[in-house]
XYZ file of C-alpha atoms in Angstrom:
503
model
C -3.718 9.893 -11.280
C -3.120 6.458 -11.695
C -0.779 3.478 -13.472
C 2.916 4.165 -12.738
C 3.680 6.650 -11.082
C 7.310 8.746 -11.192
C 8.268 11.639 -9.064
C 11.814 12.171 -9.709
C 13.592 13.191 -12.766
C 14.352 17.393 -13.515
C 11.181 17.496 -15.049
C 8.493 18.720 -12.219
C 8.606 22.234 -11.601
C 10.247 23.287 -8.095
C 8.122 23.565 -5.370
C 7.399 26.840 -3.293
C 7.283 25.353 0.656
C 9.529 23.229 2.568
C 8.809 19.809 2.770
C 9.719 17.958 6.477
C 10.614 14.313 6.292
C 10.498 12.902 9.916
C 12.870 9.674 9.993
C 15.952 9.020 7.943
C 14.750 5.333 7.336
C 15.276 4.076 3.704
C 11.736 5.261 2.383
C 12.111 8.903 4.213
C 15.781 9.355 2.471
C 14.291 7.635 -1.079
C 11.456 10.410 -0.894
C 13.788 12.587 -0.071
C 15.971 12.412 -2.923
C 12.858 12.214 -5.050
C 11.324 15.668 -3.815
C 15.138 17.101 -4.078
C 15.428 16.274 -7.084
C 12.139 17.943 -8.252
C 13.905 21.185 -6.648
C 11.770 21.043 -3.574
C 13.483 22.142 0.115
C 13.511 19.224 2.053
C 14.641 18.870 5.783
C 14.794 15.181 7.440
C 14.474 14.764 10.900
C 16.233 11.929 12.139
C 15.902 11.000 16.074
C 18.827 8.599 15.336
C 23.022 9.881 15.301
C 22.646 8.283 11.644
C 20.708 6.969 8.858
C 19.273 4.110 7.996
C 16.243 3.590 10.213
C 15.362 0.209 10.649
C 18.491 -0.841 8.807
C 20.833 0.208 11.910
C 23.620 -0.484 13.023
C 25.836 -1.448 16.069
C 29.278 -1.749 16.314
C 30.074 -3.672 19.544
C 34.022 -4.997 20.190
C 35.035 -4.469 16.942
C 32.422 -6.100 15.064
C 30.085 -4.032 12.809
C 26.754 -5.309 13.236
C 24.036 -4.586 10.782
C 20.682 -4.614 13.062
C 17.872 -4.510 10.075
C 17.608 -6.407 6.958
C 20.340 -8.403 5.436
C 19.049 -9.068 2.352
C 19.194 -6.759 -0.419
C 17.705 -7.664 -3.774
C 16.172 -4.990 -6.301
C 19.122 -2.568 -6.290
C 17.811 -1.039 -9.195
C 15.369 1.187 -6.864
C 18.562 2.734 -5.370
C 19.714 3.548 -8.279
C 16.426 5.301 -9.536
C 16.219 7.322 -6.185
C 20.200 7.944 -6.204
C 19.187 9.349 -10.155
C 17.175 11.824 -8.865
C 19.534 13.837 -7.613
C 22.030 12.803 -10.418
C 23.609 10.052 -8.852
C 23.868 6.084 -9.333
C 24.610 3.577 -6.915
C 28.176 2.640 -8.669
C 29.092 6.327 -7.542
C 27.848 5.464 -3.436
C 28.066 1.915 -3.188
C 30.407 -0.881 -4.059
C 27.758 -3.752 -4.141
C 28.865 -7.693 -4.502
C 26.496 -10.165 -6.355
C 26.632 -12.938 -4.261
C 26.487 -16.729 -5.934
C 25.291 -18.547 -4.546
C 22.186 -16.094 -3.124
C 21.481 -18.692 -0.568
C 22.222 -22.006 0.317
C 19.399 -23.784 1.764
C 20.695 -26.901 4.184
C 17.842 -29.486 5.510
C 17.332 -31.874 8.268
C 18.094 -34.585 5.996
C 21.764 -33.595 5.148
C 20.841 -32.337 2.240
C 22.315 -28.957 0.816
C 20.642 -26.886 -2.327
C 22.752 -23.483 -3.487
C 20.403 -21.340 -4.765
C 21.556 -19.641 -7.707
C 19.967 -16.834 -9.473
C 21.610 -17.591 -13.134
C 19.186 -19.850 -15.203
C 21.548 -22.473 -16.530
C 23.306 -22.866 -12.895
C 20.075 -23.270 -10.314
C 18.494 -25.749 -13.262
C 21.465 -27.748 -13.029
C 21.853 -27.992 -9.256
C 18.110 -28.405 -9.388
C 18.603 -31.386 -11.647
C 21.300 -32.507 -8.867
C 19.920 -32.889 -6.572
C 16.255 -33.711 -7.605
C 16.219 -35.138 -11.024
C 16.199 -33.934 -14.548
C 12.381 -33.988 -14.440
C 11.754 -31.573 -11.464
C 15.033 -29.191 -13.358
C 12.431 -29.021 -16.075
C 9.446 -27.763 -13.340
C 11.936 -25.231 -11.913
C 12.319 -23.456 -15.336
C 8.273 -23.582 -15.612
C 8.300 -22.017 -11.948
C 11.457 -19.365 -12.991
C 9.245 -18.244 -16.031
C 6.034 -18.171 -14.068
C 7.666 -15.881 -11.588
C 9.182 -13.590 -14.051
C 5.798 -13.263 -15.759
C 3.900 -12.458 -12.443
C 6.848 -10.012 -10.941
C 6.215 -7.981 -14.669
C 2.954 -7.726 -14.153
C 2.526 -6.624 -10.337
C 5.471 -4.159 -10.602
C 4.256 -2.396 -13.762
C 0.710 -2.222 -12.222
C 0.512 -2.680 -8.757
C 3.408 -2.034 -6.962
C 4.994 0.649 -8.223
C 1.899 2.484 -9.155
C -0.855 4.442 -7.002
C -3.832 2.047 -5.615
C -5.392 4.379 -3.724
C -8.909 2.535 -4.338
C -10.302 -1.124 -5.394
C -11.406 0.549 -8.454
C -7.240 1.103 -9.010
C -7.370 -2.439 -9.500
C -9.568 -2.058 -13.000
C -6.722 -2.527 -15.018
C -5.606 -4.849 -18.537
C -2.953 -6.626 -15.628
C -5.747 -7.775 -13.328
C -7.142 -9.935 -16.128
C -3.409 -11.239 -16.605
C -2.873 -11.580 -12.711
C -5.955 -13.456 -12.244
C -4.494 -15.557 -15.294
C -1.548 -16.344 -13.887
C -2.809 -17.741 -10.607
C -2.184 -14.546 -8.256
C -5.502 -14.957 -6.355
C -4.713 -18.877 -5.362
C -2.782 -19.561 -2.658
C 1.220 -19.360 -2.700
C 1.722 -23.010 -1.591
C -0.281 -25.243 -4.020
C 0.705 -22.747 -7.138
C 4.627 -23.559 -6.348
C 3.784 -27.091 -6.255
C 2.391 -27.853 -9.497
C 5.464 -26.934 -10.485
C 7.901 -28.589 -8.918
C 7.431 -31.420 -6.127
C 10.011 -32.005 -4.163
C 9.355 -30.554 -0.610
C 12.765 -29.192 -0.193
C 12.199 -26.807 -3.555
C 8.608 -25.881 -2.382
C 9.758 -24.646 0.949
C 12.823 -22.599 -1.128
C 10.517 -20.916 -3.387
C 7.741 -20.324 -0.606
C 9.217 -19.438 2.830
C 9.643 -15.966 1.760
C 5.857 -15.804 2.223
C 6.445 -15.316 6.201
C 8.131 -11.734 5.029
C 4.881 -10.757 4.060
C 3.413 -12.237 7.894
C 1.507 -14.831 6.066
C 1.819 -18.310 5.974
C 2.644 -19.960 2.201
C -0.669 -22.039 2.338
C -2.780 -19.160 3.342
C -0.767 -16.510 1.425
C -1.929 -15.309 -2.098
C 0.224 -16.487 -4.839
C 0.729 -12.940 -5.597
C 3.001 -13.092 -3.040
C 5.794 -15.403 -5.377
C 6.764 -12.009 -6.402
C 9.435 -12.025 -3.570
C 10.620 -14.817 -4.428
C 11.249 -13.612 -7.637
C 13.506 -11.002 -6.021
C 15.473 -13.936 -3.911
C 15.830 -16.197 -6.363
C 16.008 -14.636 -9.763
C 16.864 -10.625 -9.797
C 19.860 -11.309 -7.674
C 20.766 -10.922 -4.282
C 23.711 -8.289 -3.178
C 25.739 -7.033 -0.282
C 26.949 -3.908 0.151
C 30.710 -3.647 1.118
C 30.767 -1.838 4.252
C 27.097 -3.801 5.511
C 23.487 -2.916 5.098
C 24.730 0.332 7.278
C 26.309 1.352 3.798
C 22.664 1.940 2.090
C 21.774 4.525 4.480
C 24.577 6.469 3.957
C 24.600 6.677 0.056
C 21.376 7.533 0.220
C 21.852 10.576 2.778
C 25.300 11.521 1.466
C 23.530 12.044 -2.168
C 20.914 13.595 -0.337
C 22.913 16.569 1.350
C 25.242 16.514 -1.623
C 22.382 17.696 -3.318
C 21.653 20.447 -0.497
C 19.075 18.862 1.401
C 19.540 18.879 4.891
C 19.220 16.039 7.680
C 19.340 16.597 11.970
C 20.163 13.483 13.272
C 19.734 12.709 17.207
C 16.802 15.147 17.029
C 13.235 13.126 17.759
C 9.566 14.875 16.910
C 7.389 14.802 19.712
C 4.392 17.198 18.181
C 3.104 18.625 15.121
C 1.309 22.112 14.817
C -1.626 22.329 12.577
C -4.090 25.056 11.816
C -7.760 23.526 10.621
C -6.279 20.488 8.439
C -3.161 21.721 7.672
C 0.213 20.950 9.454
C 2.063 24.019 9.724
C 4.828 22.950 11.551
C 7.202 19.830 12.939
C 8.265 20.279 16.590
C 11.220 18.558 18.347
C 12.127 16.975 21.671
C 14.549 20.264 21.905
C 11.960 22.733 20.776
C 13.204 23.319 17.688
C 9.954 24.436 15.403
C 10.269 23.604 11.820
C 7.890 25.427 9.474
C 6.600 23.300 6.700
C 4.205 23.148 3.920
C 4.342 19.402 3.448
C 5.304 16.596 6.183
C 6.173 13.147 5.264
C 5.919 10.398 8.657
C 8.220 7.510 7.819
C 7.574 6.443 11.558
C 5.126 3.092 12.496
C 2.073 3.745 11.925
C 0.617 4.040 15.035
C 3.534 6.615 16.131
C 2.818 8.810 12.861
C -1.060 8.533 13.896
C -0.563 9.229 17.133
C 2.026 12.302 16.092
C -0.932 13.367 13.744
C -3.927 12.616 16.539
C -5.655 10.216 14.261
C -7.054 7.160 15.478
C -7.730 5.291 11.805
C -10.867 3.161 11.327
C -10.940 0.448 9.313
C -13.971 -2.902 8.950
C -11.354 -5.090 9.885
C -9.280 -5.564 12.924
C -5.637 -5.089 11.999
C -3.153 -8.023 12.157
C 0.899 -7.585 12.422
C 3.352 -9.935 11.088
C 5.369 -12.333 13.256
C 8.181 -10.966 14.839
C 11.741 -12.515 14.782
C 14.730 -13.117 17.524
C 17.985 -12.187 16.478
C 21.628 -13.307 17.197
C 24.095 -11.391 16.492
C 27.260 -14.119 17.043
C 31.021 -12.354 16.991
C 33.178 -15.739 16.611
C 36.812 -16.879 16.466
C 36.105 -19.330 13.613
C 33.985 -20.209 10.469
C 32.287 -22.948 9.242
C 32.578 -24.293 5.365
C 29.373 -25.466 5.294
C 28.355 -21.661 5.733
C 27.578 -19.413 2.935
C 26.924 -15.685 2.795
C 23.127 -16.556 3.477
C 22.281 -20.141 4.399
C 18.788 -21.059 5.547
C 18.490 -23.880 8.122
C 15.465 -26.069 7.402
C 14.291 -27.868 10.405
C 12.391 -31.011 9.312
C 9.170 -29.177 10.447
C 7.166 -26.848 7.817
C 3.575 -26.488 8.479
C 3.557 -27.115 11.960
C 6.028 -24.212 12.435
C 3.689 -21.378 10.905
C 1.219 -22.533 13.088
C 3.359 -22.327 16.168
C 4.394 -18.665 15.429
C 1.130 -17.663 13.904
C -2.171 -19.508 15.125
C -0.632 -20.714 18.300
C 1.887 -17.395 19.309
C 4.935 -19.893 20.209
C 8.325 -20.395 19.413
C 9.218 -22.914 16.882
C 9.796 -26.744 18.153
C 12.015 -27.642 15.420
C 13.077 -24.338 13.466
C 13.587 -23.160 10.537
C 16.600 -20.420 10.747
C 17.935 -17.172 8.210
C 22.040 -17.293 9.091
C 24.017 -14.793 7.384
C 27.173 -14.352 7.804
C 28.283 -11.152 6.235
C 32.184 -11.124 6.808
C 32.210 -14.049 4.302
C 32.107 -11.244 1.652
C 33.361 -8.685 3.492
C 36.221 -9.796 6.337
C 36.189 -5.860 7.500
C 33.627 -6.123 9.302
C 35.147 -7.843 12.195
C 38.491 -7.780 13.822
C 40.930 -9.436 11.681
C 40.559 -13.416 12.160
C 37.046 -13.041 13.507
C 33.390 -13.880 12.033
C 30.155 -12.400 12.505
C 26.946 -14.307 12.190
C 23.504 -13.164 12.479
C 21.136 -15.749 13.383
C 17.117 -14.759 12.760
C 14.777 -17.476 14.114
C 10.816 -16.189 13.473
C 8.850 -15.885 16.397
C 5.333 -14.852 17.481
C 4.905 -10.986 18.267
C 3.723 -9.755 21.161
C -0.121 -9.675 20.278
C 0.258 -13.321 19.555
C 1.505 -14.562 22.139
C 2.475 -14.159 25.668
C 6.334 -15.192 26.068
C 8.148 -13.141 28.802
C 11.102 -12.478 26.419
C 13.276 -10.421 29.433
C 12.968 -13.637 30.987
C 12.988 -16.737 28.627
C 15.486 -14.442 26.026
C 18.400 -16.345 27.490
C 17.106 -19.522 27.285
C 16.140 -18.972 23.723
C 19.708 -17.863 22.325
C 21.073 -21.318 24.344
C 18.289 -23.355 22.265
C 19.348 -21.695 19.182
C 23.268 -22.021 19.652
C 22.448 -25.534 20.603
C 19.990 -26.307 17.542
C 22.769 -24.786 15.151
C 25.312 -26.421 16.565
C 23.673 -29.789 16.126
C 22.966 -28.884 12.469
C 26.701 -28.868 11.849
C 28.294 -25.566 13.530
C 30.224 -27.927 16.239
C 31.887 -25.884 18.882
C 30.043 -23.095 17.869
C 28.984 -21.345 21.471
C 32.867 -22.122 22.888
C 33.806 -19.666 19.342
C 31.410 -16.694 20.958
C 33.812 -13.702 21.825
C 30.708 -11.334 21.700
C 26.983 -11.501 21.462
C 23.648 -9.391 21.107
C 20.229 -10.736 21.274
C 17.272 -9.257 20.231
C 14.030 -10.228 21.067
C 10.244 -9.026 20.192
C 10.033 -7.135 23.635
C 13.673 -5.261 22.486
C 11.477 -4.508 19.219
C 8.743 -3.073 21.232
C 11.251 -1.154 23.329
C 12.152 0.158 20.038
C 8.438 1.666 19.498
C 7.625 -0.847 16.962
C 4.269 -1.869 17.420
C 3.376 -5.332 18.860
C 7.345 -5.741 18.818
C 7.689 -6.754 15.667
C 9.778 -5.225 12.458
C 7.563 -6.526 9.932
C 4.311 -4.194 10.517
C 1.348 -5.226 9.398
C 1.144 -8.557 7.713
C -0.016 -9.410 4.000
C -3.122 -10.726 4.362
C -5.844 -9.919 1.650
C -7.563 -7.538 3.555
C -4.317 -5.426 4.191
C -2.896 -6.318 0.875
C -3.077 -3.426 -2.092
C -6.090 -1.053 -2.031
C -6.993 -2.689 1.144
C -3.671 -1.315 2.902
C -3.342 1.589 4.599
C -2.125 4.221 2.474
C 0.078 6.889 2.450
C -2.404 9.572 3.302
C -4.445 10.823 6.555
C -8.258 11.696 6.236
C -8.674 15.235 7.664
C -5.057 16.200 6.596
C -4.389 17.772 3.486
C -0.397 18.246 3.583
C 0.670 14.812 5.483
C 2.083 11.655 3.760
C 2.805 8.340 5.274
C 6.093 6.352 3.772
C 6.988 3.204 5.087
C 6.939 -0.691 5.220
C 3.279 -0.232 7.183
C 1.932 1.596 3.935
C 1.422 0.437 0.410
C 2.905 -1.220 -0.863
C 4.209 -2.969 1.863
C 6.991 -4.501 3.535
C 10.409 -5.267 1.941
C 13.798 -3.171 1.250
C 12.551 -2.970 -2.009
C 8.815 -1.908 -1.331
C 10.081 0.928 1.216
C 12.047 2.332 -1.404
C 8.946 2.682 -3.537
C 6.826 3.716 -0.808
C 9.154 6.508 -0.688
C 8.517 7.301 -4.163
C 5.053 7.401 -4.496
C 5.278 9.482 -0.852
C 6.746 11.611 -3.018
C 4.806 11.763 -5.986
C 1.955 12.385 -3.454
C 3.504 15.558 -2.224
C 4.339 16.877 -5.559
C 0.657 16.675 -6.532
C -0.333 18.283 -3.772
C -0.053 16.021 -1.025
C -2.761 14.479 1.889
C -6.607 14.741 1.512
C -9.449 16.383 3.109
């Protein structure tokens, strides 16, 4: 099978084996709902007290703290998994467009609000930069549009088990478009000012690839910033992991929570069974491993070969600041551009460093929603990229501290004055905490987006020698994102209702 693939819907016939989903991440709940609502019996095992996976949660003084992604573009693919089961995400989820989607603030003083309306970003464009480089951002809005319709159709939300997947009309218009140059130099001939290259490119270090080295293929996520529309879910990212899992058992699947898998019980290449850390034994006829890839290998006993060493992303410190006061020159998102750009891939990348002069992500989410911390508190969360472990050799127990005291200072030099004497609580996270975690390397971002882990070239979402497993996840096509778990999830899916694993 190949082209687009769907698994949900009431159309597929209903299954006759249970079907064990181990992890109640985003992509094990979104396959989930798809295999429930093909009438299959699902069980998740979740080693977590609640869903969500990588998009946890903490809740620390009275401040709910969302631990995973803050972003949330694409919210479309809830709504698709949510319809399998007969749901939409107006019935789970009460989700707030936010305008501006960012606001990007640079060393110079300067401040751009990215806006995701047409008309609005083309006229702060011309703003701030001249009617002449307004002109090059709608050039650069259509060329994204025209490149994000493309890869979705075709090869993102569509099986590519196999280079030969590739064959298709939209390779012709992909390689027209550009997709095989590099990220960098394609934003450029379109618009020249530095500050609106590094909006429409720093995405690319998502994907663990630097925006000079990274295909332009990769402008697709910036197409998801800076023109679908970026949302928040009232109630935090937390809130996505619980639509999904209250749909889910509303539609009489079950979940354990605080239950972890520690083995799984085959006979020749079939896995017959999911065993927890309490000795529970779950019969199954199909298992889906949302888990890190190495985990679900090792869970599996496969030891995967591939020509080419395998390369994970950077990682990222986080600081999660609970404050007595806000700043106006805040917004919901607002990326802090240090006055270094090329120099500070290279740190985190080639040279496995933290960034001289950085470049920061700080949300603060009680901007749109004020329940999230005690009344007449704030809650920022500061994300600074930084090498992973493999990289580099930083002895985060140790130099941890120091960081978070470079990073309060560094913000609080780029405007937030009196910002560390407004701390009434704190958590810091740091690559070894990710590694502590079991993510491998210590970083959240898997394996990075180079060419040779890109597509067909990624691993996918089955295990040679198993016939009945599935991998979901951001460490499987099509890769890492909110939005690309959810469709891993799908095609997991899709996968199992076909039959599921290979020989």
């Amino acid at each position: 099978m190949s082209g687009r693939t769907r698994a949900a819907g009431r159309g597929p016939a209903p299954g006759t084996g249970r079907v064990v989903v181990v992890g109640a991440g985003l992509s094990g709940l979104a396959c989930a709902l798809h295999l429930r609502g093909a009438g299959r019996e699902v069980v998740v095992v979740e080693r977590e007290p609640h869903p969500g996976g990588r998009a946890g949660r903490l809740d620390l003084d009275g401040f709910r703290l969302d631990t995973g992604p803050t972003v949330l573009t694409m919210p479309e693919l809830l709504d698709e998994a949510l319809a399998a089961v007969g749901e939409s995400t107006a019935d789970r989820l009460d989700l707030v467009p936010l305008s501006p989607a960012y606001r990007a603030a640079f060393a110079d003083g300067s401040v751009i609000d990215v806006h995701t309306d047409r008309e609005a970003m083309a006229a702060e464009v011309a703003r701030v930069a001249g009617e002449r480089e307004a002109e090059g951002y709608l050039r650069l809005r259509d060329w994204l549009t025209r490149l994000y319709r493309v890869e979705m159709r075709s090869f993102i939300d569509a099986r590519c088990d196999s280079p030969l997947d590739l064959v298709r009309p939209d390779l012709v218009r992909l390689a027209a478009l550009g997709g095989f140059g590099r990220l960098a130099p394609a934003v450029g001939r379109r618009v020249r000012d530095e500050r609106l290259r590094r909006i429409f490119s720093f995405q690319s270090l998502y994907a663990g690839v630097a925006p000079e080295r990274a295909l332009a293929a990769y402008a697709v996520i910036a197409y998801m910033d800076t023109v679908a529309g970026v949302y928040f879910p009232r109630g935090g990212m937390r809130a996505l992991g619980d639509a999904l899992a209250g749909a889910f058992t509303k539609a009489g699947g079950a979940v354990r929570y605080g239950e972890a898998v520690t083995r799984l019980e085959r006979s020749g290449d079939r896995v017959t069974a999911v065993v927890t850390e309490g000795g529970d034994r779950l019969a199954c006829d199909h298992v889906v491993l949302t888990a890190d890839l190495p985990a679900a290998h090792r869970l599996l006993g496969h030891e995967p070969r591939r020509p080419v060493r395998i390369r994970h992303s950077p990682s990222a410190v986080v600081l999660h600041l609970g404050t007595d006061r806000t700043w106006d020159a805040l917004g919901h998102h607002t990326i802090s551009f240090g006055a270094a750009w090329e120099s500070t891939f290279s740190e985190i990348i080639r040279e496995g460093r933290t960034m001289s002069d950085p470049s920061l992500l700080v949300t603060q989410p009680t901007r749109t929603d004020p329940a999230l911390a005690p009344e007449g508190r704030h809650l920022l969360y500061v994300l600074a990229p930084a090498p992973n472990l493999a990289a580099g050799d930083v002895d985060w127990d140790r130099e941890g501290p120091r960081y978070r005291d470079s990073l309060v200072r560094t913000l609080e030099e780029r405007g937030l004055d009196g910002l560390d004497a407004s701390v009434r609580t704190e958590h810091l996270v740091t690559p070894a905490d990710w590694a502590r975690q079991g993510l491998a390397h210590g970083t959240p971002f898997s394996l990075s987006h180079t060419f040779a882990q890109t597509g067909p070239f990624r691993p996918g979402n089955t295990v040679p020698g198993t016939s009945n497993a599935v991998l979901a996840g951001c460490g499987t096509r099509p890769g890492v994102g909110l939005p690309t778990v959810l469709i891993s999830g799908k095609l997991a899916a899709a996968r199992v209702l076909a039959g599921g694993g290979r020989r």
